[in-house]
Coordinates of C-alpha atoms and ligand atoms in Angstrom, one line a residue:
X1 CA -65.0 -140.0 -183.8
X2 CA -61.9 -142.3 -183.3
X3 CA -61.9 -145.6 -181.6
X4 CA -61.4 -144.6 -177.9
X5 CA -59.6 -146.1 -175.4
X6 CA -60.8 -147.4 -171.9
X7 CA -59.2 -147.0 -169.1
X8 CA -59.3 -150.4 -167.0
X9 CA -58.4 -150.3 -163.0
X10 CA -56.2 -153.1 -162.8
X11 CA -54.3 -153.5 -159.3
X12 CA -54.4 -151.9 -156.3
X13 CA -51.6 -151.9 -153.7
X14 CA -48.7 -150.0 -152.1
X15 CA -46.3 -151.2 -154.3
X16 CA -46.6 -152.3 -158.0
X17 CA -44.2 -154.9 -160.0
X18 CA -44.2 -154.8 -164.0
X19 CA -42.3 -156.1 -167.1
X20 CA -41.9 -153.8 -169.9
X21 CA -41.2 -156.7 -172.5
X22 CA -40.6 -154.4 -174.9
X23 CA -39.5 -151.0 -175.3
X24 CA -42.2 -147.9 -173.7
X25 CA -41.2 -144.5 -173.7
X26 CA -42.0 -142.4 -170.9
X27 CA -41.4 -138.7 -170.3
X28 CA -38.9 -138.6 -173.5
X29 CA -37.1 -141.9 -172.6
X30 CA -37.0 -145.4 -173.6
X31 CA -37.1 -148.2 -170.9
X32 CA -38.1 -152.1 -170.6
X33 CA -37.7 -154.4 -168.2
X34 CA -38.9 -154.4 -164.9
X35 CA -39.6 -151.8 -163.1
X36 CA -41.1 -151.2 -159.3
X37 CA -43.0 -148.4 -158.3
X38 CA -43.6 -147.6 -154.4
X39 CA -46.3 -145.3 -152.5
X40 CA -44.7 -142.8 -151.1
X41 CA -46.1 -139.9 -149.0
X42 CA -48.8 -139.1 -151.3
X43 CA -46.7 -139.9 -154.0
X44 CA -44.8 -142.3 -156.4
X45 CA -41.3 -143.6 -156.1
X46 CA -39.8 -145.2 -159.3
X47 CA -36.0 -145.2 -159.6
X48 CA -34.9 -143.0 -156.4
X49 CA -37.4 -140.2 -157.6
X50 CA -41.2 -138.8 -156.9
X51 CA -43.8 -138.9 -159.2
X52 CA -47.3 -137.8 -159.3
X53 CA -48.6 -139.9 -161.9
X54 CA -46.6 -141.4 -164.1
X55 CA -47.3 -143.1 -168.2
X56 CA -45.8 -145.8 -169.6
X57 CA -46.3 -145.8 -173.3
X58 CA -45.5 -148.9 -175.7
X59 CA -43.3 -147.6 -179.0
X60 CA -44.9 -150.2 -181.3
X61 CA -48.8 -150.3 -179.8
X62 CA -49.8 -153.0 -181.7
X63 CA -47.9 -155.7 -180.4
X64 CA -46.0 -154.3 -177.3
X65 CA -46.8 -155.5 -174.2
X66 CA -46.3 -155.2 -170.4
X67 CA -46.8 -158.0 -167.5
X68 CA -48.4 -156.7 -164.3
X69 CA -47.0 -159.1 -161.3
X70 CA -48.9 -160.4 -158.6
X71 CA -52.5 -159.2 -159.7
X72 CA -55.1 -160.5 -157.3
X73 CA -58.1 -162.1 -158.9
X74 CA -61.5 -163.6 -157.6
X75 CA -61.2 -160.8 -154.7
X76 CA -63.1 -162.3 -152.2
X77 CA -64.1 -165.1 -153.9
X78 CA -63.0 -168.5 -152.4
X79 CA -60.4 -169.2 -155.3
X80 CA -59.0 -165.5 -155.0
X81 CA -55.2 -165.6 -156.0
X82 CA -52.2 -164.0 -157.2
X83 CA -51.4 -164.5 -160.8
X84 CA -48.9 -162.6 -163.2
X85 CA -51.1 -161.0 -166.4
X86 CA -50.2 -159.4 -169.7
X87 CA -51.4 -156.6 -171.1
X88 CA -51.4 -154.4 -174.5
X89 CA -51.5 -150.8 -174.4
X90 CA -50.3 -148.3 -172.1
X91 CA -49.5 -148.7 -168.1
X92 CA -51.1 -145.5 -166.2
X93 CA -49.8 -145.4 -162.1
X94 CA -51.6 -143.1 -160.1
X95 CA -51.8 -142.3 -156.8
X96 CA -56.1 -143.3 -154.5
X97 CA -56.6 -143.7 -150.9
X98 CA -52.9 -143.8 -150.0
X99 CA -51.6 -146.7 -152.6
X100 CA -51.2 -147.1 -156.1
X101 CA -53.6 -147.7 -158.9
X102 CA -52.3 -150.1 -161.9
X103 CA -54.1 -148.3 -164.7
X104 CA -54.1 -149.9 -168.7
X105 CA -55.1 -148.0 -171.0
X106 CA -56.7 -149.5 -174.1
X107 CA -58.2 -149.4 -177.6
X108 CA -62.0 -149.9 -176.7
X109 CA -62.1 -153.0 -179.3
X110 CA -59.0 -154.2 -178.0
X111 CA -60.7 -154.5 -174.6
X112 CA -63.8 -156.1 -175.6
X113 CA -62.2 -158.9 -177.5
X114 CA -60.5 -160.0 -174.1
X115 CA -63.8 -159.3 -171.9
X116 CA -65.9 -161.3 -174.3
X117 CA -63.1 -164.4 -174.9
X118 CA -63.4 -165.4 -171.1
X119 CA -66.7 -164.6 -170.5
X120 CA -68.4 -166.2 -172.8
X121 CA -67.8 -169.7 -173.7
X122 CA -66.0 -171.0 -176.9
X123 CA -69.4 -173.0 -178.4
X124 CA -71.6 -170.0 -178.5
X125 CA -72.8 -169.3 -182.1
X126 CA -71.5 -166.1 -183.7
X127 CA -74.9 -164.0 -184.0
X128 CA -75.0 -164.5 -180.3
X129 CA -71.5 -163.3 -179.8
X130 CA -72.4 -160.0 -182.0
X131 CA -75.1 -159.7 -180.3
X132 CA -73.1 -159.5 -176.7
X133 CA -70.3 -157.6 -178.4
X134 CA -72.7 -154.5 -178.8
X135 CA -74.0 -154.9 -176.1
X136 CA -71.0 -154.8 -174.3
X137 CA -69.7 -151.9 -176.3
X138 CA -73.1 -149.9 -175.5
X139 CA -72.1 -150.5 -171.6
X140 CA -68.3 -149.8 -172.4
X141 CA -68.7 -146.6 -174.2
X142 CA -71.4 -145.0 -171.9
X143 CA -68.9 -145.7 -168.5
X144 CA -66.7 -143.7 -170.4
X145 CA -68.9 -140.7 -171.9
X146 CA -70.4 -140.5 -168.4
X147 CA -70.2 -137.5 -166.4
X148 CA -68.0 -138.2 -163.4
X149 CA -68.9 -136.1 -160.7
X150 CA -69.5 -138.5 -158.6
X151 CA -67.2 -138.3 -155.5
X152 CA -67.6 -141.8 -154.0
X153 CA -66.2 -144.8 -154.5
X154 CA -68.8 -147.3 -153.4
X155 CA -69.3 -150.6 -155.0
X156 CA -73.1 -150.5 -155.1
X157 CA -75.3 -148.2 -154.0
X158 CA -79.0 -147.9 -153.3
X159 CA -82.2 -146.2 -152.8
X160 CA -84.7 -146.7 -150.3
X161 CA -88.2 -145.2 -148.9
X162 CA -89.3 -146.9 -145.6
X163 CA -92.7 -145.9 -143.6
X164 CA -94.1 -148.8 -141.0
X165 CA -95.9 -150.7 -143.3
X166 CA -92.7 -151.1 -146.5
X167 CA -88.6 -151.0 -147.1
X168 CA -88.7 -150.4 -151.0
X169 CA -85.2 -150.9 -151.9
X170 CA -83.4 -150.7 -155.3
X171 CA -79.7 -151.6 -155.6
X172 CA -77.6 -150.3 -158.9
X173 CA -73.6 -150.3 -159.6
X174 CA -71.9 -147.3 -158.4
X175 CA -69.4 -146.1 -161.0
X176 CA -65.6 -145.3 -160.7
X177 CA -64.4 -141.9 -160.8
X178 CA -60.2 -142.0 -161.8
X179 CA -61.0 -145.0 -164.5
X180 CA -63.7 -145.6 -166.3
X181 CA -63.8 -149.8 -165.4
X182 CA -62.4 -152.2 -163.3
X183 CA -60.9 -155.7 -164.2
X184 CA -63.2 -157.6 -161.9
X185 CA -67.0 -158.5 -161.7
X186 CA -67.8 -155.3 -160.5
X187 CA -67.4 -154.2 -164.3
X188 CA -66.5 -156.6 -166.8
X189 CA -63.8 -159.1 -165.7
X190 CA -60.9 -158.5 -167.7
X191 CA -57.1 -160.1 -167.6
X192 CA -55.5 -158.5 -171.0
X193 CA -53.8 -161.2 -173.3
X194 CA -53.0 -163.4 -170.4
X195 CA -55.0 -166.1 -172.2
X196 CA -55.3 -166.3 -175.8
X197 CA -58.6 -164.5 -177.2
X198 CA -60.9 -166.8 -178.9
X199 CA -60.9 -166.5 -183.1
X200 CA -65.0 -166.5 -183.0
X201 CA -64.9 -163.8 -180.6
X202 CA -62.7 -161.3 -182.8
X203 CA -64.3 -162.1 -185.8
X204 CA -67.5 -161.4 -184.1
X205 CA -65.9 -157.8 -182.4
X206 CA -64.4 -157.3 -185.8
X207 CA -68.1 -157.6 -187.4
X208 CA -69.9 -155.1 -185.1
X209 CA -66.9 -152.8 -184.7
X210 CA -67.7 -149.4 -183.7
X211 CA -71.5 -150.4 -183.5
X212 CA -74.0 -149.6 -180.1
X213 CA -77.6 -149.3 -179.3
X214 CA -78.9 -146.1 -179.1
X215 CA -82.1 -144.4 -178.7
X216 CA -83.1 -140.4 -178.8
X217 CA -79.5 -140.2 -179.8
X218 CA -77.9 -141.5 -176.4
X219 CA -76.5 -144.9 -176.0
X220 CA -79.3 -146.9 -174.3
X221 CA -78.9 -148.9 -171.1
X222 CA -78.5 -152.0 -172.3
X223 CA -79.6 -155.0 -169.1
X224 CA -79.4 -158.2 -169.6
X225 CA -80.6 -161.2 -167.6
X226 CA -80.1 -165.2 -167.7
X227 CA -84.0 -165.7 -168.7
X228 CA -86.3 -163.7 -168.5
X229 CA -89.1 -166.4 -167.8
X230 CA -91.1 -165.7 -171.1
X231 CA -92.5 -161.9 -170.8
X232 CA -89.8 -159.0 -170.4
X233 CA -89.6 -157.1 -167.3
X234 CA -89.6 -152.9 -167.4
X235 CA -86.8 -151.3 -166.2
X236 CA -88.3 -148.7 -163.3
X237 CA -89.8 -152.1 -161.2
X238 CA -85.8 -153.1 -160.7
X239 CA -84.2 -150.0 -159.9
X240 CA -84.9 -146.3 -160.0
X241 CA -88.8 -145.3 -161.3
X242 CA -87.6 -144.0 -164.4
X243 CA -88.9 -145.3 -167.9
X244 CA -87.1 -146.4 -171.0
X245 CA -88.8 -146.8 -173.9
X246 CA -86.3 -149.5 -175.2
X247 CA -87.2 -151.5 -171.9
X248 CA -90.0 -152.5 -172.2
X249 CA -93.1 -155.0 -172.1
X250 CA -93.0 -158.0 -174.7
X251 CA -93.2 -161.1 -174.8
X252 CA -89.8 -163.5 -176.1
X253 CA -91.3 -164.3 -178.7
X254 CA -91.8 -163.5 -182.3
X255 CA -95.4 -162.6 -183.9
X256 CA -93.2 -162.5 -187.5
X257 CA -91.2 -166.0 -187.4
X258 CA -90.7 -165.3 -191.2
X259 CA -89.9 -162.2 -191.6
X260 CA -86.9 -160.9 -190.2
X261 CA -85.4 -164.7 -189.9
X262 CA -82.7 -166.4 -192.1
X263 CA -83.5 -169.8 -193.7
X264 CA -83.5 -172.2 -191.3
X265 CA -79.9 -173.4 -192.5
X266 CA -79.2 -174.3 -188.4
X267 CA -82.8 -174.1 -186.6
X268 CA -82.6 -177.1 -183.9
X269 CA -84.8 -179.4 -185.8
X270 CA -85.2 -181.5 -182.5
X271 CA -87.0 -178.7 -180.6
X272 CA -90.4 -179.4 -180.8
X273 CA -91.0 -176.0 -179.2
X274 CA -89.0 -174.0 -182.4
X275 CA -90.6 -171.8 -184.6
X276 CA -90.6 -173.5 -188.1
X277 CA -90.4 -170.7 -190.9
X278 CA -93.8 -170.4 -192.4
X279 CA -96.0 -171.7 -189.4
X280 CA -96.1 -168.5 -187.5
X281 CA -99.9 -168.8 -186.4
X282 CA -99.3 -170.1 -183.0
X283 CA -97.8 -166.0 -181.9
X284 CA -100.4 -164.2 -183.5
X285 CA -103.0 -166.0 -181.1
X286 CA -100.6 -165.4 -177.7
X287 CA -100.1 -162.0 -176.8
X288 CA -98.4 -161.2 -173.7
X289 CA -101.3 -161.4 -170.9
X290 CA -101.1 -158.4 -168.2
X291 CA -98.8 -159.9 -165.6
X292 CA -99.0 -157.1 -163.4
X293 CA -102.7 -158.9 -162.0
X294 CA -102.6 -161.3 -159.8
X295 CA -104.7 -163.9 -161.1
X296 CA -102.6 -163.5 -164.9
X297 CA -99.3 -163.8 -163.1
X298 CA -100.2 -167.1 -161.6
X299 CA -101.5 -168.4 -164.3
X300 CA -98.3 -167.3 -166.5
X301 CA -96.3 -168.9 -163.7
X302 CA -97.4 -172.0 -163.6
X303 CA -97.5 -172.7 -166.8
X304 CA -95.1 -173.3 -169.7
X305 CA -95.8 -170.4 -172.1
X306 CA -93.9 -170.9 -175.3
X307 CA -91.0 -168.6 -175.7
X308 CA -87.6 -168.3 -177.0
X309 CA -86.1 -169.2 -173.6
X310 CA -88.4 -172.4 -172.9
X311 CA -85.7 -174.5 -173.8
X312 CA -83.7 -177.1 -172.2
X313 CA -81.8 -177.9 -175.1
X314 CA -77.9 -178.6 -173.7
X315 CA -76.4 -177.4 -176.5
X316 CA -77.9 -173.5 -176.1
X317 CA -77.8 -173.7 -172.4
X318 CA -74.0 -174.5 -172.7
X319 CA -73.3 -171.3 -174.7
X320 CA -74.5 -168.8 -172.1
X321 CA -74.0 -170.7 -168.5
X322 CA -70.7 -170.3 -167.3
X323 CA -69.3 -173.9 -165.6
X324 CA -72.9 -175.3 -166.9
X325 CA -73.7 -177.8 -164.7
X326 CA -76.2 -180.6 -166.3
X327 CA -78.7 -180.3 -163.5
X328 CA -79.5 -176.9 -163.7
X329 CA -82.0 -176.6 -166.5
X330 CA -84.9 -175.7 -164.3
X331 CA -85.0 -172.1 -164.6
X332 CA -87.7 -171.4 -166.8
X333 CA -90.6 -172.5 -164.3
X334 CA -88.8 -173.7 -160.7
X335 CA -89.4 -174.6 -157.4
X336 CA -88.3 -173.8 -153.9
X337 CA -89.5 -175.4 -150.9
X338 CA -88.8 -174.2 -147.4
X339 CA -90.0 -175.5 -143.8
X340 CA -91.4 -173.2 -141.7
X341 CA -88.1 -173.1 -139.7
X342 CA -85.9 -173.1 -142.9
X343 CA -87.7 -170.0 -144.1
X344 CA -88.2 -167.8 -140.4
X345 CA -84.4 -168.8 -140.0
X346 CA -83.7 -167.6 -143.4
X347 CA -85.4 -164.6 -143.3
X348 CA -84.3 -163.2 -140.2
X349 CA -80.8 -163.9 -141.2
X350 CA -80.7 -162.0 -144.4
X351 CA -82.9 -158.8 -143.6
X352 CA -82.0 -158.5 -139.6
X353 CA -85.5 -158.3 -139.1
X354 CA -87.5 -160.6 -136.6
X355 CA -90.6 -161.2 -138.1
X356 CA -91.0 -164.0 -135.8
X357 CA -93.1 -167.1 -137.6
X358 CA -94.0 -166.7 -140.9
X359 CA -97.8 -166.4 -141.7
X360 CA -98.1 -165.9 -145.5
X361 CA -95.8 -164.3 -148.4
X362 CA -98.3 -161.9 -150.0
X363 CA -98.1 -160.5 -153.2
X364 CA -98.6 -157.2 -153.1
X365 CA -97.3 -155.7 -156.8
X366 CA -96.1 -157.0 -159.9
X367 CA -94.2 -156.0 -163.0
X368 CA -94.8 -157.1 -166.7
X369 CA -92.8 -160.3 -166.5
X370 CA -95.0 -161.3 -163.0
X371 CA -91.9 -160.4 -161.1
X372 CA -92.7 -159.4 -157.8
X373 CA -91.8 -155.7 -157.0
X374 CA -93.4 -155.5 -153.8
X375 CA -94.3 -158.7 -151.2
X376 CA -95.7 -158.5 -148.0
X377 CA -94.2 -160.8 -145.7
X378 CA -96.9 -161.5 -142.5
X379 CA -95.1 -163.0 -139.5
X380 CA -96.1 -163.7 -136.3
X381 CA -93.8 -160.6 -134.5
X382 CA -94.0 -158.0 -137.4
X383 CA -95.8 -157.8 -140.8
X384 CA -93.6 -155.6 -143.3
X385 CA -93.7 -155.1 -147.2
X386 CA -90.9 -155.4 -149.3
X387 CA -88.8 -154.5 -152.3
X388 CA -87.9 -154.1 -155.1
X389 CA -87.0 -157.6 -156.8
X390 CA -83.7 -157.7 -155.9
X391 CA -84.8 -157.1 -152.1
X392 CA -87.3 -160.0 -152.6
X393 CA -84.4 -162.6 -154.1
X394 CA -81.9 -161.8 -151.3
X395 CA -84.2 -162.0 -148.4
X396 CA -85.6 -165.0 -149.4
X397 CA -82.6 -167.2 -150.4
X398 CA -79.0 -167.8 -148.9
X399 CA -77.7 -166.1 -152.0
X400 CA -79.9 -164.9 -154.8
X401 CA -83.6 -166.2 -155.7
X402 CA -83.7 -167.4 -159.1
X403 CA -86.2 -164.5 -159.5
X404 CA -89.0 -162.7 -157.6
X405 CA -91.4 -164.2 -160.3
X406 CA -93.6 -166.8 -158.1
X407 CA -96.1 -167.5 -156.6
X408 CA -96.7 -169.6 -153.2
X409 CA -98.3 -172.4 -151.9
X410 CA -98.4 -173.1 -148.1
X411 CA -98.9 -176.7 -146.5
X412 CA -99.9 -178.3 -143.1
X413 CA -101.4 -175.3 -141.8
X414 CA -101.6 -175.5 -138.0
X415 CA -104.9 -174.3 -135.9
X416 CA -103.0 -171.4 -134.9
X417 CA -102.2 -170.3 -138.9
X418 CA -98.7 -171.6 -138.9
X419 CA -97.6 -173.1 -142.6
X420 CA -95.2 -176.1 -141.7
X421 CA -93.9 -175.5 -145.3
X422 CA -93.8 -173.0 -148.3
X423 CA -93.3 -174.0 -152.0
X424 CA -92.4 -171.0 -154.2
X425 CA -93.0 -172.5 -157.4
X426 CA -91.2 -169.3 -160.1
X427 CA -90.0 -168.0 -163.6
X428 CA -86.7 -167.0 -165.1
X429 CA -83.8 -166.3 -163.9
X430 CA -81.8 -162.5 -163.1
X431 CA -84.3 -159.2 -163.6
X432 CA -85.9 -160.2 -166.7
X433 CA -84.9 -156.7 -168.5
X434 CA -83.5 -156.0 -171.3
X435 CA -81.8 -159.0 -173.2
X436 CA -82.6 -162.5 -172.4
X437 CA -79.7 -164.8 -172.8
X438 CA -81.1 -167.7 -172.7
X439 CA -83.6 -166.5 -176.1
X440 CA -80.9 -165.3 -177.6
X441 CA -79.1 -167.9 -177.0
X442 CA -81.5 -169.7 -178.9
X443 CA -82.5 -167.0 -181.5
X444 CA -78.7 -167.4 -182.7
X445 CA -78.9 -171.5 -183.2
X446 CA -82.3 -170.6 -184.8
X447 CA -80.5 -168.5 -187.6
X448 CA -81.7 -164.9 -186.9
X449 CA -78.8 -162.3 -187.5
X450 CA -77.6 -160.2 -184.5
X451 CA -79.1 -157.1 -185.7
X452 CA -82.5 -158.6 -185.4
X453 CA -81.8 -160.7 -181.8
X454 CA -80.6 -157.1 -180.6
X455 CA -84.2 -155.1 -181.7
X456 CA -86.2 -157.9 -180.2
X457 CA -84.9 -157.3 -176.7
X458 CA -84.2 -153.6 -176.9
X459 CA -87.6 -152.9 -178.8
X460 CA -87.5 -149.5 -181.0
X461 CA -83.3 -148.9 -180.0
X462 CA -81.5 -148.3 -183.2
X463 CA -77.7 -149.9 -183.7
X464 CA -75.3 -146.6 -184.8
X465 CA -71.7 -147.1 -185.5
X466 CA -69.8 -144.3 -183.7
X467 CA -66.6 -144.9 -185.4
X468 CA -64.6 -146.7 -188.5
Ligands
ZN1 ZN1 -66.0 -151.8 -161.4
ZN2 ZN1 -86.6 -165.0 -172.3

């Protein structure tokens, strides 16, 4: 197999404005400069003719570029904005729902060495970055070997069963059907060479080039999460009942602290809460308890179990939040607490259900990490069960719950059964599948290779290089 190339939905709109900065050839001719191209009937209108599609090429593909004009970023964001971005590769136009599509076509490790500069930041150590360069590949390559018969073009999409007594809802990315990715968070968010790429980040694409996760011979499905509050969660109590064996139950930890690790040459010697090479006993007595009962999850939850992701160590935190704020370092174990009007208000709003006062939040079902999959909610108007976690985390915050790991303690009950207040006291942060960022955030400062931070979280998966 060659290196492929990925084909990134960039723009969007009636009309489209470019740069050629140096020479492209299209349809046997050499051009540069700018050029407009206009909807028109169905079709495209570049220099008084019609066009279905057309294909700009650059001559020299290694260093020629394009600039797209007027690209709209943050889309419905608060910050969204017009700015002017460069681009290697070719310039695809084609015609969807009566505009234009700004297509760029581009070497796969081209791509990822502009995805990975601006999402991750500058400090992160390089086993980390290898570690999210494959796993980013994995996701990149299996958009674009996917079969796209799918006809819509929703965003997300979802899955639902509803009787009387439960809504169990799941929520997954739809995927595009004339590209394989687009440039915003839907995807990956991508702006070309607009900025410079970071020198850490292509040494660490150049390391792992070609290389994915694979299992059974298919590239595997490889989540990731913030932090995964100590015990991974399995895939089918997220979205669609369907098991990997990659995705499963463990705890972030290692039983074999000395095996598969590096000498310590940059373990955080001021983490008390490290591993130290040769003093792996303290594993071998903690396996993962069974989260999925009750009385195990709450236990879990309100304690500090060691793991790679207990950590509030500024340094690791930096390299995986994005505008890291100082104050948030609370996501291992947290706590929410909400008055009893705070909580009916919020509750109502999000789900458009009037459940009247709120009674109790019941557990009802857990994953492996403790994550709530199913909660009942008992109000004073209706009692209804919900789920799955991502259910839980929207209808119980104004945005997203850290995580539907918690468990929760009422206060000032009044004679009638009213709570005046709920604490939610929880663990991690995101689904809890797959990678956790956070421990392998700190696996990296800890000196264990990429390779072996990658078969920790994605237990059994093998890493394949598909190409030279
Ligand atoms: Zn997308
Ligand atoms: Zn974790």
């Amino acid at each position: 197999m060659k290196e492929p190339k990925v084909h990134v939905g960039i723009l969007f709109e009636p009309q489209i404005e470019f740069i050629l900065l140096n020479p492209y050839r299209i349809n046997g001719m050499e051009i540069s400069g700018k050029q407009v191209v206009t909807y028109n009937e169905g079709r495209i209108l570049w220099n008084g003719r019609l066009y279905d599609e057309l294909l700009f090429e650059p001559v020299n593909e290694a260093t020629d570029a394009f600039e797209l004009l007027d690209v709209t970023i943050g889309i419905n964001f608060h910050w969204e904005r017009k700015e002017d971005q460069r681009f290697l590769g070719s310039l695809k136009i084609i015609v969807e729902n009566k505009k234009l599509t700004g297509i760029n076509v581009i070497h796969v490790e081209d791509y990822l060495t502009s995805v990975i500069s601006s999402e991750m930041s500058a400090t992160a150590s390089l086993e980390l970055l290898e570690a999210h360069a494959v796993i980013s590949r994995s996701w990149l390559l299996a958009q674009i070997h996917k079969n796209k018969e799918i006809t819509e073009t929703q965003t997300e999409y979802s899955a639902f069963t509803q009787t009387d007594e439960e809504l169990i809802r799941w929520y997954d990315r739809e995927d595009h059907t004339r590209f394989d990715v687009c440039a915003d968070d839907h995807c990956q968010r991508y702006q070309g060479i607009t900025r410079a790429s970071t020198e850490i980040v292509k040494q660490a694409i150049a390391a792992t080039r070609g290389q994915v996760l694979t299992s059974d011979g298919k590239i595997c499905d490889a989540r990731f999460s913030k932090c995964c509050g100590g015990a991974f969660e399995e895939f089918q109590y997220c979205w669609e009942d369907v098991k990997y064996p990659y995705l499963t139950k463990q705890r972030d930890w290692s039983k074999s602290t000395t095996s598969y690790k590096l000498p310590a040459t940059n373990a955080m010697q001021n983490d008390s809460a490290a591993p130290v090479a040769g003093s792996s006993s303290l594993v071998a007595d903690s396996p993962l308890p069974d989260l999925t009962q009750e009385a195990k999850a709450e236990h879990w939850i309100r304690t500090s179990p060691e793991a790679f992701c207990n950590t509030t160590d500024k340094k690791v935190l930096s390299q995986v939040l994005n505008n890291y704020d100082q104050e948030t370092t609370d996501f291992y174990r947290w706590k929410v607490v909400y008055t009893q009007e705070e909580l009916s208000a919020l509750i109502l709003k999000r789900s458009g259900i009037d459940y009247g006062q709120i009674i109790d939040l019941v557990p009802i079902a857990r994953g492996t990490s403790g994550r709530l999959w199913k909660l009942k909610i008992v109000g004073t108007k209706k009692t209804l069960t919900i789920g799955k976690e991502l259910e839980i985390r929207r209808t119980l915050s104004t945005s997203h719950l850290y995580s539907s790991a918690f468990v929760v303690d009422k206060e000032d009950i009044s004679p009638e059964g009213i709570p005046a207040r709920f604490i939610l006291t929880g663990a991690g942060w995101g689904h809890g599948v797959g990678l956790c960022q956070i421990g392998a955030a700190v696996m990296g400062e800890q000196g264990y290779k990429y390779d072996a931070i990658l078969l920790h979280y994605y237990i059994g998966a093998s890493i394949e290089k598909l190409y030279e």
